[in-house]
Amino acid sequence: MANTATRSDAAPQPGDSYVQSFARGLEVIRSFSAAAPEQTLSEVAARSGLTRAGARRILLTLQTLGYVQSDGKLFRLTPRILDLGFAYLSSMPIWNLAEPVMEALATRTGESCSAAVLDAQEIVYVIRVHTHKILSLNLGVGSRLPAYCTSMGRLLLAGLPDAEVEARLRASELKARTRHTLTGIDELMREIRRAREQGWCLVNQELEEGLLSMAAPVYGKGGEVVAALNISGQANRTDPEQMLRAMLPALREAAQTITQLLRASGAR
Amino acid sequence: MANTATRSDAAPQPGDSYVQSFARGLEVIRSFSAAAPEQTLSEVAARSGLTRAGARRILLTLQTLGYVQSDGKLFRLTPRILDLGFAYLSSMPIWNLAEPVMEALATRTGESCSAAVLDAQEIVYVIRVHTHKILSLNLGVGSRLPAYCTSMGRLLLAGLPDAEVEARLRASELKARTRHTLTGIDELMREIRRAREQGWCLVNQELEEGLLSMAAPVYGKGGEVVAALNISGQANRTDPEQMLRAMLPALREAAQTITQLLRASGAR
């Protein structure tokens, strides 16, 4: 294993020490969270599945590189970590184009508005435009939700071939998050096909009681779905029919504007 | 070198292959940007200072781990990268506490509002609350600016001892970004000491022509400055005196509220 680290032209394999050190480093970064903002060496080891010696080596490496700081006992991430996510966001021209359109949409509708992309069975938030209404979910950029029970998720899945959609649903833990959540493959496939046909998707309290959400697709140059845009609302202030009538045209228009801006910019 | 990779209990050194593979991987991630959203192997190698073989090894490793995707020729980052920044943001309870306070501040003042922390000679944006006025600077979370010519930067520097402030100024490239920018160590030290004494800082068009900015500090449990909050405005809509009169009390109040929330939460 020590040997492969010197053969820098070889394609890396999962068991490769080069891949492993990198993978472990990223796991250590991901072991920090709201529940574990500061961790001891032992806690990092336990959460990332490393030995104490291995965790120590990674933590000291991260500290050498400025991504972790420590008082000798407790370790903490530094803001330098944000550079990595920033590299992604700034490298995707779509997000700079989309943000002003989404702000206008949030102002026009008075509801929070987000954009997300698909990663395996989950959606990842890439833009959040808040209104000043308090939502029970605090979902910042980078946060994740399962695709099967969210409007953006179903719409993003709808951009894939049926066989792929079904494979991803089978790989998901389909649990009833509320009494409304659909959890059967057949009924989910039906909803996803419907989203594909009509070009939008509404999910009524399947993620969380009281939460309504409506999504529309942003298309890339080749006609593929590259992102979803949504508006969320609260069931005690609006009902699905009212939401569709009042806000669906504005949502679809915003998604189309972003699609056109993308095309005009020549960006992907 | 290959040998040290197996001594997993040794403290890593900068020349260490374990540190190097990780550092190179992160450099490759950072080589992607708005100017280089998709790169060939050769471009990544050139931008990150690696050989083609080394860049290939890192790119394939990142691809194996799901952080990079490729059509065989062009490489692109995936949204999974956002998990890393999200680990930082969610591990710092201050940002969850601060966001609603900052949204209320932006609504009350009608101006954009941000929070930043210090990293060496730069400030790093951690929260941005936009209003719908267009600013010439598009500064998302994770973006950086030099500390010496920004209101948040001077205020964050003011939280350090004088000798440390001076060392960081000397390590900065002090250039006149506008005709108003202070670039002398002595005059910058004077401004930073004043910010420390008065507990706030205003910078008038030193970063960019037309841009005014005002900052106030958030303190940690030990009384140390942990973050700065700012409000920015445009010189053609407001002047410094008007900005101070109309918005400084609200800004300082918001910063104090966040300081108190931090203390009450027991979080750092």
Coordinates of C-alpha atoms in Angstrom, one line a residue:
Chain A
M1 CA 0.0 0.0 0.0
A2 CA 2.8 2.4 0.9
N3 CA 4.2 1.7 -2.5
T4 CA 1.1 2.7 -4.5
A5 CA 1.5 6.2 -3.0
T6 CA 4.6 6.7 -5.1
R7 CA 3.1 5.5 -8.4
S8 CA 1.4 8.8 -9.2
D9 CA 0.4 7.8 -12.7
A10 CA -1.7 4.8 -11.7
A11 CA -5.5 5.1 -11.7
P12 CA -6.6 5.2 -8.1
Q13 CA -8.6 2.2 -6.7
P14 CA -10.9 2.4 -3.7
G15 CA -8.4 0.5 -1.5
D16 CA -5.5 2.7 -2.6
S17 CA -3.8 4.6 0.1
Y18 CA -3.9 7.8 -1.9
V19 CA -7.7 7.6 -2.3
Q20 CA -8.0 6.5 1.3
S21 CA -6.1 9.4 2.9
F22 CA -8.2 11.8 0.9
A23 CA -11.5 10.0 1.6
R24 CA -10.7 9.9 5.3
G25 CA -9.8 13.5 5.4
L26 CA -13.2 14.4 3.9
E27 CA -14.9 12.1 6.3
V28 CA -13.3 13.8 9.3
I29 CA -14.4 17.2 7.9
R30 CA -18.0 15.8 7.6
S31 CA -17.9 14.4 11.2
F32 CA -18.3 18.0 12.5
S33 CA -22.0 19.2 12.7
A34 CA -24.4 21.2 14.8
A35 CA -24.5 18.3 17.2
A36 CA -20.7 18.1 17.3
P37 CA -19.2 21.5 16.6
E38 CA -16.1 20.8 18.7
Q39 CA -14.7 17.4 19.1
T40 CA -11.9 15.6 20.9
L41 CA -9.6 13.2 19.0
S42 CA -11.6 10.2 20.4
E43 CA -14.9 11.7 19.2
V44 CA -13.6 12.3 15.7
A45 CA -12.3 8.8 15.6
A46 CA -15.6 7.3 16.7
R47 CA -17.7 9.4 14.3
S48 CA -15.5 8.8 11.3
G49 CA -14.7 5.2 11.9
L50 CA -11.0 5.7 12.2
T51 CA -8.5 4.5 14.8
R52 CA -7.3 7.2 17.3
A53 CA -3.9 7.2 15.5
G54 CA -5.5 7.6 12.1
A55 CA -7.8 10.4 13.3
R56 CA -4.9 12.2 14.9
R57 CA -2.9 12.0 11.7
I58 CA -5.8 13.4 9.6
L59 CA -6.6 16.2 12.2
L60 CA -3.0 17.3 12.3
T61 CA -2.9 17.3 8.5
L62 CA -6.1 19.4 8.4
Q63 CA -4.6 21.7 11.0
T64 CA -1.3 22.1 9.0
L65 CA -3.4 23.1 6.0
G66 CA -5.5 25.6 8.0
Y67 CA -8.9 23.8 7.8
V68 CA -9.0 22.8 11.5
Q69 CA -8.0 24.7 14.6
S70 CA -7.4 23.3 18.1
D71 CA -6.7 24.4 21.7
G72 CA -4.8 21.1 22.1
K73 CA -7.8 19.1 23.2
L74 CA -10.8 20.2 21.2
F75 CA -10.8 20.5 17.4
R76 CA -13.0 22.8 15.4
L77 CA -13.4 23.6 11.7
T78 CA -12.2 27.0 10.4
P79 CA -14.0 29.1 7.8
R80 CA -11.3 28.1 5.2
I81 CA -13.6 25.1 4.6
L82 CA -16.0 27.4 2.9
D83 CA -13.5 27.9 0.0
L84 CA -14.3 24.4 -1.2
G85 CA -18.1 24.9 -1.5
F86 CA -17.4 28.4 -2.9
A87 CA -15.3 26.8 -5.7
Y88 CA -18.4 24.8 -6.7
L89 CA -20.9 27.6 -6.5
S90 CA -18.8 30.1 -8.4
S91 CA -17.9 27.5 -11.0
M92 CA -21.5 27.0 -11.9
P93 CA -22.6 30.1 -13.8
I94 CA -26.3 29.1 -13.4
W95 CA -26.3 30.2 -9.8
N96 CA -25.2 33.7 -10.5
L97 CA -27.8 34.0 -13.2
A98 CA -30.5 32.4 -11.1
E99 CA -30.2 34.4 -7.9
P100 CA -31.7 37.8 -9.0
V101 CA -34.6 36.0 -10.8
M102 CA -35.3 34.0 -7.6
E103 CA -35.2 37.2 -5.5
A104 CA -37.7 38.8 -7.8
L105 CA -39.9 35.7 -7.5
A106 CA -39.7 35.7 -3.7
T107 CA -40.7 39.4 -3.6
R108 CA -43.5 38.8 -6.1
T109 CA -45.0 35.8 -4.3
G110 CA -44.0 36.7 -0.7
E111 CA -42.8 33.1 -0.1
S112 CA -39.4 31.6 0.3
C113 CA -37.8 30.3 -2.9
S114 CA -35.0 27.8 -3.4
A115 CA -33.0 26.0 -6.0
A116 CA -31.7 22.4 -5.7
V117 CA -29.9 19.8 -7.7
L118 CA -30.0 16.0 -7.5
D119 CA -27.2 13.9 -5.9
A120 CA -28.1 10.2 -6.0
Q121 CA -31.3 9.9 -3.9
E122 CA -31.1 13.3 -2.4
I123 CA -31.6 16.9 -3.3
V124 CA -29.0 19.5 -2.4
Y125 CA -30.0 23.1 -1.8
V126 CA -27.8 25.5 -3.8
I127 CA -29.7 28.8 -3.4
R128 CA -32.1 30.0 -0.7
V129 CA -34.0 33.2 -0.9
H130 CA -35.8 33.8 2.4
T131 CA -38.8 35.8 3.1
H132 CA -39.2 36.9 6.7
K133 CA -41.8 34.3 7.5
I134 CA -40.5 31.6 9.9
L135 CA -40.4 28.1 8.5
S136 CA -40.0 25.2 10.7
L137 CA -37.2 23.8 8.5
N138 CA -34.0 25.7 8.5
L139 CA -32.4 24.6 5.3
G140 CA -29.3 26.5 4.3
V141 CA -27.2 26.1 1.1
G142 CA -25.6 22.6 1.1
S143 CA -28.4 21.0 3.2
R144 CA -30.0 17.8 1.9
L145 CA -33.4 16.2 1.8
P146 CA -34.6 12.9 0.3
A147 CA -35.8 13.3 -3.3
Y148 CA -38.9 11.0 -3.1
C149 CA -40.9 13.2 -0.7
T150 CA -40.0 16.7 -2.0
S151 CA -41.4 18.6 -4.9
M152 CA -37.9 19.5 -6.3
G153 CA -36.8 15.9 -5.8
R154 CA -39.7 14.4 -7.7
L155 CA -39.2 16.9 -10.5
L156 CA -35.4 16.2 -10.7
L157 CA -36.1 12.5 -10.7
A158 CA -38.6 13.1 -13.5
G159 CA -35.6 14.3 -15.6
L160 CA -34.2 10.7 -15.6
P161 CA -35.3 7.7 -17.6
D162 CA -38.0 5.6 -15.8
A163 CA -35.6 2.7 -15.1
E164 CA -33.2 5.0 -13.4
V165 CA -35.9 6.7 -11.4
E166 CA -37.1 3.3 -10.1
A167 CA -33.5 2.2 -9.2
R168 CA -33.1 5.4 -7.2
L169 CA -36.4 5.0 -5.4
R170 CA -35.4 1.4 -4.6
A171 CA -32.2 2.7 -3.2
S172 CA -34.1 5.2 -1.0
E173 CA -35.4 4.6 2.5
L174 CA -39.0 5.3 1.7
K175 CA -40.5 6.2 5.1
A176 CA -43.8 7.9 6.0
R177 CA -42.6 11.3 7.3
T178 CA -46.2 12.4 7.8
R179 CA -49.5 10.7 7.3
H180 CA -49.6 12.0 3.7
T181 CA -46.2 10.7 2.5
L182 CA -46.3 8.3 -0.4
T183 CA -44.0 5.4 0.1
G184 CA -45.0 2.9 -2.6
I185 CA -42.8 2.6 -5.7
D186 CA -45.8 2.4 -8.0
E187 CA -47.6 5.5 -6.6
L188 CA -44.3 7.4 -6.5
M189 CA -43.5 6.5 -10.2
R190 CA -47.0 7.7 -11.1
E191 CA -46.5 11.1 -9.4
I192 CA -43.0 11.4 -11.0
R193 CA -44.4 10.6 -14.5
R194 CA -47.1 13.2 -13.9
A195 CA -44.5 15.8 -12.9
R196 CA -42.6 15.0 -16.1
E197 CA -45.7 15.4 -18.3
Q198 CA -47.1 18.6 -16.8
G199 CA -43.7 20.2 -16.2
W200 CA -44.2 21.0 -12.5
C201 CA -44.8 19.2 -9.3
L202 CA -46.7 20.0 -6.1
V203 CA -46.1 18.1 -2.8
N204 CA -48.7 18.6 -0.1
Q205 CA -47.4 17.9 3.5
E206 CA -45.5 14.8 2.6
L207 CA -42.1 16.0 3.9
E208 CA -43.5 17.7 7.0
E209 CA -47.0 18.5 8.4
G210 CA -48.1 21.9 7.3
L211 CA -45.6 22.4 4.5
L212 CA -46.6 22.8 0.9
S213 CA -44.1 23.0 -1.9
M214 CA -44.3 23.5 -5.6
A215 CA -41.4 23.0 -8.1
A216 CA -40.5 23.8 -11.7
P217 CA -37.5 22.6 -13.8
V218 CA -34.6 24.6 -15.2
Y219 CA -33.3 23.0 -18.4
G220 CA -29.7 23.0 -19.8
K221 CA -28.7 23.6 -23.3
G222 CA -29.3 20.0 -24.3
G223 CA -32.9 20.0 -22.9
E224 CA -31.9 18.0 -19.8
V225 CA -33.2 19.0 -16.3
V226 CA -30.2 20.7 -14.5
A227 CA -32.0 22.1 -11.5
A228 CA -35.3 22.6 -9.8
L229 CA -36.8 25.8 -8.4
N230 CA -39.4 25.8 -5.7
I231 CA -41.7 28.0 -3.7
S232 CA -42.8 26.7 -0.3
G233 CA -45.8 27.8 1.7
Q234 CA -47.7 26.8 4.8
A235 CA -50.9 24.8 4.8
N236 CA -52.5 27.1 7.3
R237 CA -52.1 30.1 5.1
T238 CA -52.8 28.6 1.7
D239 CA -54.2 25.5 0.1
P240 CA -52.8 23.6 -2.9
E241 CA -55.4 25.0 -5.4
Q242 CA -54.8 28.6 -4.2
M243 CA -51.1 28.1 -4.4
L244 CA -51.2 26.8 -7.9
R245 CA -53.5 29.6 -9.1
A246 CA -51.6 32.4 -7.3
M247 CA -48.0 31.3 -7.8
L248 CA -47.5 28.5 -10.4
P249 CA -47.4 30.9 -13.3
A250 CA -44.8 33.1 -11.6
L251 CA -42.7 30.0 -10.6
R252 CA -42.8 28.6 -14.1
E253 CA -41.9 31.9 -15.7
A254 CA -38.9 32.3 -13.3
A255 CA -37.7 28.8 -14.2
Q256 CA -38.1 29.6 -17.9
T257 CA -36.2 32.9 -17.6
I258 CA -33.3 31.1 -15.9
T259 CA -33.3 28.5 -18.7
Q260 CA -33.2 31.2 -21.3
L261 CA -30.4 33.1 -19.5
L262 CA -28.4 29.9 -19.3
R263 CA -28.9 29.4 -23.0
A264 CA -28.0 33.0 -23.9
S265 CA -24.9 32.9 -21.7
G266 CA -23.5 29.9 -23.4
A267 CA -23.0 28.4 -20.0
R268 CA -23.9 25.0 -19.1
Chain B
M1 CA 8.2 9.3 1.6
A2 CA 6.2 6.2 0.8
N3 CA 7.2 4.9 4.2
T4 CA 5.8 7.7 6.2
A5 CA 2.3 6.9 4.7
T6 CA 2.2 3.7 6.7
R7 CA 3.4 5.3 10.1
S8 CA -0.2 6.4 10.9
D9 CA 0.7 7.6 14.4
A10 CA 3.4 10.0 13.3
A11 CA 2.6 13.8 13.3
P12 CA 2.4 14.9 9.7
Q13 CA 5.0 17.3 8.3
P14 CA 4.4 19.6 5.4
G15 CA 6.6 17.5 3.1
D16 CA 4.8 14.3 4.2
S17 CA 3.1 12.4 1.4
Y18 CA 0.0 12.0 3.5
V19 CA -0.3 15.8 3.9
Q20 CA 0.7 16.3 0.3
S21 CA -2.0 14.1 -1.2
F22 CA -4.7 15.9 0.8
A23 CA -3.3 19.4 0.1
R24 CA -3.1 18.6 -3.6
G25 CA -6.7 17.3 -3.6
L26 CA -7.9 20.5 -2.0
E27 CA -5.9 22.6 -4.5
V28 CA -7.5 20.7 -7.4
I29 CA -11.0 21.5 -5.9
R30 CA -10.0 25.1 -5.6
S31 CA -8.7 25.3 -9.2
F32 CA -12.3 25.3 -10.4
S33 CA -13.9 28.8 -10.5
A34 CA -16.3 31.0 -12.4
A35 CA -13.5 31.5 -15.0
A36 CA -12.8 27.7 -15.1
P37 CA -16.0 25.8 -14.4
E38 CA -15.0 22.9 -16.6
Q39 CA -11.4 21.9 -17.1
T40 CA -9.3 19.4 -19.0
L41 CA -6.7 17.4 -17.3
S42 CA -4.0 19.8 -18.6
E43 CA -5.8 22.9 -17.3
V44 CA -6.2 21.4 -13.9
A45 CA -2.5 20.5 -13.8
A46 CA -1.5 24.0 -14.9
R47 CA -3.8 25.8 -12.4
S48 CA -2.9 23.6 -9.4
G49 CA 0.8 23.3 -10.2
L50 CA 0.7 19.5 -10.5
T51 CA 2.1 17.3 -13.2
R52 CA -0.4 15.8 -15.6
A53 CA 0.0 12.4 -14.0
G54 CA -0.5 13.9 -10.5
A55 CA -3.5 15.9 -11.6
R56 CA -5.0 12.8 -13.2
R57 CA -4.5 10.8 -10.0
I58 CA -6.2 13.4 -7.9
L59 CA -9.1 13.9 -10.4
L60 CA -9.8 10.2 -10.6
T61 CA -9.7 10.0 -6.8
L62 CA -12.2 12.9 -6.5
Q63 CA -14.3 11.2 -9.2
T64 CA -14.2 7.9 -7.2
L65 CA -15.4 9.8 -4.2
G66 CA -18.2 11.6 -6.1
Y67 CA -16.8 15.1 -5.8
V68 CA -16.0 15.5 -9.5
Q69 CA -17.8 14.3 -12.6
S70 CA -16.4 14.0 -16.1
D71 CA -17.5 13.3 -19.7
G72 CA -14.0 11.7 -20.3
K73 CA -12.4 15.0 -21.3
L74 CA -13.8 17.8 -19.2
F75 CA -14.0 17.7 -15.4
R76 CA -16.5 19.5 -13.3
L77 CA -17.3 19.7 -9.5
T78 CA -20.4 18.1 -8.2
P79 CA -22.8 19.6 -5.5
R80 CA -21.4 17.0 -3.0
I81 CA -18.6 19.6 -2.5
L82 CA -21.2 21.7 -0.6
D83 CA -21.3 19.1 2.2
L84 CA -17.9 20.3 3.3
G85 CA -18.8 23.9 3.7
F86 CA -22.1 22.8 5.2
A87 CA -20.2 20.9 7.9
Y88 CA -18.6 24.2 8.9
L89 CA -21.7 26.3 8.8
S90 CA -23.8 23.9 10.7
S91 CA -21.1 23.2 13.3
M92 CA -21.0 26.9 14.3
P93 CA -24.2 27.5 16.2
I94 CA -23.7 31.3 15.9
W95 CA -24.8 31.3 12.3
N96 CA -28.2 29.7 13.0
L97 CA -28.7 32.2 15.8
A98 CA -27.6 35.2 13.7
E99 CA -29.6 34.7 10.6
P100 CA -33.1 35.7 11.8
V101 CA -31.6 38.7 13.6
M102 CA -29.8 39.8 10.4
E103 CA -32.9 39.3 8.3
A104 CA -34.8 41.6 10.6
L105 CA -32.0 44.1 10.4
A106 CA -32.0 44.0 6.6
T107 CA -35.8 44.5 6.6
R108 CA -35.6 47.4 9.1
T109 CA -32.8 49.2 7.2
G110 CA -33.6 48.3 3.7
E111 CA -30.0 47.5 3.0
S112 CA -28.0 44.3 2.5
C113 CA -26.5 42.8 5.6
S114 CA -23.6 40.3 6.0
A115 CA -21.5 38.6 8.6
A116 CA -17.9 37.6 8.2
V117 CA -15.0 36.1 10.1
L118 CA -11.3 36.7 9.9
D119 CA -8.9 34.2 8.2
A120 CA -5.3 35.6 8.2
Q121 CA -5.4 38.8 6.2
E122 CA -8.8 38.2 4.7
I123 CA -12.5 38.3 5.7
V124 CA -14.7 35.4 4.7
Y125 CA -18.4 35.9 4.3
V126 CA -20.5 33.5 6.3
I127 CA -24.0 35.0 6.0
R128 CA -25.5 37.2 3.3
V129 CA -28.9 38.7 3.6
H130 CA -29.8 40.5 0.3
T131 CA -32.2 43.2 -0.3
H132 CA -33.4 43.6 -3.8
K133 CA -31.1 46.5 -4.6
I134 CA -28.4 45.5 -7.1
L135 CA -24.9 45.9 -5.7
S136 CA -21.9 45.8 -8.0
L137 CA -20.2 43.3 -5.8
N138 CA -21.6 39.8 -5.9
L139 CA -20.3 38.3 -2.7
G140 CA -21.8 34.9 -1.8
V141 CA -21.1 32.9 1.3
G142 CA -17.4 31.8 1.3
S143 CA -16.2 34.7 -0.8
R144 CA -13.2 36.7 0.5
L145 CA -12.1 40.3 0.7
P146 CA -8.9 41.8 2.1
A147 CA -9.3 42.9 5.7
Y148 CA -7.4 46.2 5.6
C149 CA -9.9 48.1 3.3
T150 CA -13.2 46.7 4.5
S151 CA -15.3 47.7 7.6
M152 CA -15.7 44.1 8.8
G153 CA -12.0 43.5 8.3
R154 CA -10.8 46.5 10.3
L155 CA -13.2 45.6 13.1
L156 CA -12.1 42.0 13.2
L157 CA -8.4 43.1 13.1
A158 CA -9.3 45.5 16.0
G159 CA -10.1 42.4 18.1
L160 CA -6.4 41.4 18.0
P161 CA -3.4 42.8 19.9
D162 CA -1.7 45.7 18.2
A163 CA 1.5 43.8 17.3
E164 CA -0.6 41.1 15.7
V165 CA -2.6 43.6 13.7
E166 CA 0.6 45.2 12.4
A167 CA 2.0 41.9 11.4
R168 CA -1.1 41.1 9.5
L169 CA -1.1 44.4 7.7
R170 CA 2.5 44.0 6.8
A171 CA 1.6 40.6 5.3
S172 CA -1.1 42.2 3.2
E173 CA -0.8 43.6 -0.2
L174 CA -1.9 47.2 0.6
K175 CA -3.1 48.6 -2.7
A176 CA -5.2 51.6 -3.4
R177 CA -8.4 50.0 -4.7
T178 CA -9.9 53.5 -5.1
R179 CA -8.6 57.0 -4.6
H180 CA -9.9 56.8 -1.0
T181 CA -8.1 53.6 0.1
L182 CA -5.7 54.0 3.0
T183 CA -2.6 52.1 2.4
G184 CA -0.1 53.3 5.0
I185 CA 0.5 51.1 8.1
D186 CA 0.3 54.0 10.4
E187 CA -3.0 55.4 9.2
L188 CA -4.5 51.9 9.1
M189 CA -3.4 51.3 12.6
R190 CA -5.0 54.6 13.7
E191 CA -8.3 53.6 12.0
I192 CA -8.2 50.1 13.5
R193 CA -7.5 51.5 17.0
R194 CA -10.4 53.9 16.6
A195 CA -12.7 51.0 15.6
R196 CA -11.6 49.2 18.7
E197 CA -12.4 52.1 21.0
Q198 CA -15.7 53.1 19.5
G199 CA -17.0 49.6 18.9
W200 CA -17.9 50.1 15.3
C201 CA -16.3 51.0 12.0
L202 CA -17.3 52.8 8.8
V203 CA -15.4 52.5 5.6
N204 CA -16.2 55.1 2.9
Q205 CA -15.5 53.9 -0.7
E206 CA -12.1 52.4 0.1
L207 CA -13.0 49.0 -1.3
E208 CA -14.9 50.2 -4.3
E209 CA -16.0 53.6 -5.6
G210 CA -19.6 54.3 -4.5
L211 CA -19.7 51.6 -1.8
L212 CA -20.2 52.5 1.9
S213 CA -20.0 50.0 4.6
M214 CA -20.4 50.0 8.4
A215 CA -19.6 47.1 10.8
A216 CA -20.2 46.1 14.4
P217 CA -18.7 43.3 16.4
V218 CA -20.2 40.0 17.8
Y219 CA -18.4 38.9 21.0
G220 CA -17.9 35.3 22.2
K221 CA -18.3 34.2 25.8
G222 CA -14.8 35.3 26.7
G223 CA -15.3 38.8 25.4
E224 CA -13.3 38.1 22.2
V225 CA -14.5 39.3 18.8
V226 CA -15.8 36.2 17.0
A227 CA -17.5 37.8 14.0
A228 CA -18.4 41.1 12.4
L229 CA -21.8 42.2 11.1
N230 CA -22.2 44.8 8.4
I231 CA -24.6 46.9 6.5
S232 CA -23.6 48.2 3.1
G233 CA -25.0 51.1 1.2
Q234 CA -24.4 53.2 -1.9
A235 CA -22.8 56.6 -1.8
N236 CA -25.3 58.0 -4.4
R237 CA -28.2 57.1 -2.1
T238 CA -26.7 57.9 1.3
D239 CA -23.8 59.7 2.9
P240 CA -21.7 58.5 5.8
E241 CA -23.3 60.8 8.4
Q242 CA -26.8 59.9 7.3
M243 CA -25.9 56.2 7.3
L244 CA -24.5 56.4 10.9
R245 CA -27.6 58.3 12.1
A246 CA -30.1 56.2 10.4
M247 CA -28.6 52.7 10.8
L248 CA -25.8 52.5 13.3
P249 CA -28.1 52.0 16.3
A250 CA -29.9 49.2 14.6
L251 CA -26.7 47.5 13.5
R252 CA -25.1 47.7 17.0
E253 CA -28.4 46.4 18.5
A254 CA -28.4 43.4 16.1
A255 CA -24.8 42.6 17.0
Q256 CA -25.5 42.8 20.7
T257 CA -28.6 40.6 20.3
I258 CA -26.5 38.0 18.6
T259 CA -23.8 38.3 21.3
Q260 CA -26.5 37.7 24.0
L261 CA -28.1 34.8 22.1
L262 CA -24.6 33.2 21.8
R263 CA -24.1 33.6 25.6
A264 CA -27.5 32.3 26.5
S265 CA -27.1 29.3 24.2
G266 CA -23.9 28.3 25.9
A267 CA -22.5 28.0 22.3
R268 CA -19.2 29.4 21.4

